[in-house]
Coordinates of C-alpha atoms in Angstrom, one line a residue:
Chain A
X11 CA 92.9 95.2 49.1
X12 CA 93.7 98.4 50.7
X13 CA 93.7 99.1 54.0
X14 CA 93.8 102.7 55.6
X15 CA 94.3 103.4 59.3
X16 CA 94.0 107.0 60.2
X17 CA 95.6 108.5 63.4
X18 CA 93.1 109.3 66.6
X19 CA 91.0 112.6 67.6
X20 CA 92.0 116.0 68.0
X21 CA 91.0 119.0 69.6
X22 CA 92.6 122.6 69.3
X23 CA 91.9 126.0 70.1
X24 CA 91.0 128.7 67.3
X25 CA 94.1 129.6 65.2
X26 CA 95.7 126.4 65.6
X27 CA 96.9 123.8 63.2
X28 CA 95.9 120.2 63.4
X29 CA 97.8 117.5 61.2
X30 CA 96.1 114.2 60.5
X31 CA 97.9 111.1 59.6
X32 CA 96.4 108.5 56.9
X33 CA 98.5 105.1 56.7
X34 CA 97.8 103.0 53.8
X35 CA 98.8 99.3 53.4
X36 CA 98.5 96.6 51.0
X37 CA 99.5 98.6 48.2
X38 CA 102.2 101.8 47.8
X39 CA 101.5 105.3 48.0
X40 CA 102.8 105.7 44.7
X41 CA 100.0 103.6 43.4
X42 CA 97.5 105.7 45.2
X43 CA 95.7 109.2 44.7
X44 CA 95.0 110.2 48.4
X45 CA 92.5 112.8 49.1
X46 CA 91.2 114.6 52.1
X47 CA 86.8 114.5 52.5
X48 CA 85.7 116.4 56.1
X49 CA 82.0 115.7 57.3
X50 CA 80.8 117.9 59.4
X51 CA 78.0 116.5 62.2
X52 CA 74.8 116.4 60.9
X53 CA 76.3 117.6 57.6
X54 CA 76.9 116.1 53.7
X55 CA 80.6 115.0 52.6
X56 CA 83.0 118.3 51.5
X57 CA 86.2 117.4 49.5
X58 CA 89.1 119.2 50.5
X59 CA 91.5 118.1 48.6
X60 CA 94.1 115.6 46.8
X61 CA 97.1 113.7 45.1
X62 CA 96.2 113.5 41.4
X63 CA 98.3 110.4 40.9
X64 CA 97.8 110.9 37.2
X65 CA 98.9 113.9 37.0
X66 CA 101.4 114.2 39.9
X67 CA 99.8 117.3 41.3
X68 CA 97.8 118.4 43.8
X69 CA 94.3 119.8 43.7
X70 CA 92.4 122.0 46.3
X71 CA 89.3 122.9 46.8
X72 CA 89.0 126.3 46.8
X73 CA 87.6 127.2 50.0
X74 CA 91.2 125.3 51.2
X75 CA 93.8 126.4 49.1
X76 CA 95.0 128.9 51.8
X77 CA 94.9 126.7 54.6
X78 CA 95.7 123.2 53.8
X79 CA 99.2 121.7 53.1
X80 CA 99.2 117.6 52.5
X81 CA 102.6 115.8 52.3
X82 CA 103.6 112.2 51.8
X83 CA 105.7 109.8 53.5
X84 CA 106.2 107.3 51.0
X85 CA 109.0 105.2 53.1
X86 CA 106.3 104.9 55.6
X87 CA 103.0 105.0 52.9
X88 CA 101.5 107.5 55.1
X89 CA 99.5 110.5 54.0
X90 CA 99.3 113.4 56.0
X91 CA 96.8 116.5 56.1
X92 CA 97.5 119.7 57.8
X93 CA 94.8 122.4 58.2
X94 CA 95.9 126.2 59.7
X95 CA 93.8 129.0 61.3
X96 CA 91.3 126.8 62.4
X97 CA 87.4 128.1 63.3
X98 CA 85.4 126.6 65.1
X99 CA 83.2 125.3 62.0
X100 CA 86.0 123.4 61.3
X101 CA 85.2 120.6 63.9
X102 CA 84.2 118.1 61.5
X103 CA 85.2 114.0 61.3
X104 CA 88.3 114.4 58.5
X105 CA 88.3 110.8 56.4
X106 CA 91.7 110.1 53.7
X107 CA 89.9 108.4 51.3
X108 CA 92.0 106.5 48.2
X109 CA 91.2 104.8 44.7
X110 CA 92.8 103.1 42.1
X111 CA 93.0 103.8 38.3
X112 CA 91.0 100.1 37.9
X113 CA 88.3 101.8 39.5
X114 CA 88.5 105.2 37.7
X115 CA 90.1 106.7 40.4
X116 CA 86.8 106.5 42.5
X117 CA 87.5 106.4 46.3
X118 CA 87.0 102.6 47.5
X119 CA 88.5 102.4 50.2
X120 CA 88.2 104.9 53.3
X121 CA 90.1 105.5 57.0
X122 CA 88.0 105.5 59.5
X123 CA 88.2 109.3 59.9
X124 CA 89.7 111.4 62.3
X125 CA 87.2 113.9 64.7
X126 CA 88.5 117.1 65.2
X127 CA 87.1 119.9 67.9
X128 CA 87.7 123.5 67.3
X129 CA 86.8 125.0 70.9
X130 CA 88.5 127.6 72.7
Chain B
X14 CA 75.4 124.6 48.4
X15 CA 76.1 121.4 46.3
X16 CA 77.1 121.6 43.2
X17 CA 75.6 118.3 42.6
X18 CA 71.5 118.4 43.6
X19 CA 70.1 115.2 45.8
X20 CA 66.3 115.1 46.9
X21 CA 66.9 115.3 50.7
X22 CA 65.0 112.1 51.3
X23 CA 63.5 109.1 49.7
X24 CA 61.9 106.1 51.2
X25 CA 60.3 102.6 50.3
X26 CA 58.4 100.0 51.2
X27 CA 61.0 96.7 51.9
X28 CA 61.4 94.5 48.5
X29 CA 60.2 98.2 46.5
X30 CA 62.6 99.3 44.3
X31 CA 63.8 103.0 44.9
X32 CA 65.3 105.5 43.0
X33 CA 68.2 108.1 44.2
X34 CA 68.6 111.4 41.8
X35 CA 72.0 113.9 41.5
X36 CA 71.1 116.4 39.1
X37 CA 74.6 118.6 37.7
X38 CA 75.6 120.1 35.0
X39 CA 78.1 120.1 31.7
X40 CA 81.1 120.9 34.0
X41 CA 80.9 117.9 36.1
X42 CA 78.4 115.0 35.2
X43 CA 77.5 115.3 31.6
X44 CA 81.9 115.6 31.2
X45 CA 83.0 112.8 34.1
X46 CA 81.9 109.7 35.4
X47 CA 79.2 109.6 38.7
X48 CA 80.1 107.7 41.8
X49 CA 78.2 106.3 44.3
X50 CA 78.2 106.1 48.1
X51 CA 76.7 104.8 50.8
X52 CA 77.0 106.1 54.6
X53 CA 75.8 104.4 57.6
X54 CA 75.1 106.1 61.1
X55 CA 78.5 106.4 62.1
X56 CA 81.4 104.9 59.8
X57 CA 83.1 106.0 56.5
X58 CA 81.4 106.1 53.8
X59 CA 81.3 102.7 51.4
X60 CA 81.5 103.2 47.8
X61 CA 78.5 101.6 46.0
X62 CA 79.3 102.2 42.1
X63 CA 81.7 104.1 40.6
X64 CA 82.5 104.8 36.5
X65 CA 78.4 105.7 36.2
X66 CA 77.6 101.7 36.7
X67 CA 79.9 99.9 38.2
X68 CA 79.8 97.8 40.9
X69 CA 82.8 97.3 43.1
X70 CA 83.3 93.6 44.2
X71 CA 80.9 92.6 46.9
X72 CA 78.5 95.0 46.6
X73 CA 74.7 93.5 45.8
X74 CA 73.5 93.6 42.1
X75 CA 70.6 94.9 43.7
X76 CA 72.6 98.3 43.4
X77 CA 72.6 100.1 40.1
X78 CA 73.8 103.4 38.6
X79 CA 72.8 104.8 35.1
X80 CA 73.5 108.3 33.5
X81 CA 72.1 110.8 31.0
X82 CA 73.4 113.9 29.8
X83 CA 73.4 116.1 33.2
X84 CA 71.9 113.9 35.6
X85 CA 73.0 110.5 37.3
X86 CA 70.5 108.1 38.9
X87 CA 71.1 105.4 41.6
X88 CA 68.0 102.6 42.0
X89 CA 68.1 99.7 44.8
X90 CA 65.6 96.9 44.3
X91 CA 64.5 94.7 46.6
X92 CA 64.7 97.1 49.6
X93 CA 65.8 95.6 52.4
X94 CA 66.1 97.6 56.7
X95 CA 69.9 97.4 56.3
X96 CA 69.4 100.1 53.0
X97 CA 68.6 102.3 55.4
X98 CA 71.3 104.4 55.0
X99 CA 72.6 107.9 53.7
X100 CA 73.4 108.2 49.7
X101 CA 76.0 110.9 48.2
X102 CA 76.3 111.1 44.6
X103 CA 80.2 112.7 43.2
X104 CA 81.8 113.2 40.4
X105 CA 84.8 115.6 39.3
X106 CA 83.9 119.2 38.1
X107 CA 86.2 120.5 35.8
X108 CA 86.1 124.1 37.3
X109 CA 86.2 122.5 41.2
X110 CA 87.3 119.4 41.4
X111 CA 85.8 116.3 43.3
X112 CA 82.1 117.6 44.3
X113 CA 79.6 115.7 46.5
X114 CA 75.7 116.0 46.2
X115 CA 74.2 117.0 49.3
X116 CA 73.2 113.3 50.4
X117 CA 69.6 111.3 50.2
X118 CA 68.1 109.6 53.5
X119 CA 66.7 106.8 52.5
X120 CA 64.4 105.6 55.0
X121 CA 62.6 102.1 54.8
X122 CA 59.4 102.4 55.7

């Protein structure tokens, strides 16, 4: 099993950067495809973005391939997410969310998301 | 706008059987498998089936997921209050990547 602990709220101004933590345990990051999915309040789930473990790239969605950069730990199995020039419709809960290939890659198992507030 | 097309709401009766619709097209669910997830008020979401339909261990065989061509359905008999919940349909899109349906609210009347 898979757990995934993400790091705690945030809050910035507009123009800032905000980086997000996501901790996995009971397996290795290198067994792991890590992606980012934001929810904003009263909204559906966006994808953002992710390790393609099969592939050993990383894939953006488009409306954040300027902004986002996500790195990986893996002496420490954390996953991190860092999103630039932030707007205030970027206040949204951020979740890391993770799957295995047994699974088809699907994402089982979920942090417990991260709220970040954009406000000047 | 989704790339992936939910009805907004559904609803049922408790121990009806209900059925969830995601509606794409030959770029992401007639090409890749359909995942399903379920949201409650407040927490992450919880994936419900995955590979079209799959169950993940644990989750109630009163979950199921089927596929055809462009569109994915997910059906839950014997509705139960704790179904009450939020549904999002995904799959990969070979021009996008990961996409998400807009979500269902499933309300148990």
């Amino acid at each position: 099993q898979v757990q995934v602990v993400q790091s705690g709220a945030e809050v910035r101004k507009p123009g800032a950067s905000v980086k997000v933590s996501c901790k996995v345990s009971g397996y290795t990051l290198t067994y792991l495809s890590i992606h980012w999915v934001r929810q904003v309040p009263g909204k559906g789930l966006e994808w953002m973005g992710g390790f393609d473990r099969e592939d050993g790239e990383k894939v953006f969605a488009q409306n954040f391939l300027a902004r986002l950069t996500m790195t990986e730990d893996t002496l420490t199995d954390t996953a991190y997410m860092e999103l630039s020039s932030l707007r205030s419709g970027d206040s949204a809960m951020y979740y890391c969310a993770t799957g295995l290939y047994s699974s088809g890659w699907a994402f089982a198992f979920w942090g417990q998301g991260t709220l970040v507030t954009v406000s000047s | 706008q989704s790339m992936l097309t939910q009805p907004p709401s559904a609803s049922g009766a408790p121990g009806q059987r209900v059925s969830i619709s995601c509606s794409g097209s030959s770029s992401n669910i007639a090409s890749n498998t359909v995942n399903w997830y379920q949201q409650l008020p407040g927490t992450a979401p919880k994936l419900l089936i995955y590979s079209d339909t799959q169950r993940p261990s644990g989750v109630s065989d009163r979950f199921s997921g089927s596929k055809s061509g462009t569109s994915a359905s997910l059906a839950i008999s014997g509705l139960q209050s704790a179904d009450e919940s939020d549904y999002y349909c995904a799959t990969w899109d070979d021009n996008l990547g990961w996409v998400f349906g807009g979500g269902t609210r499933l309300t148990v009347l």
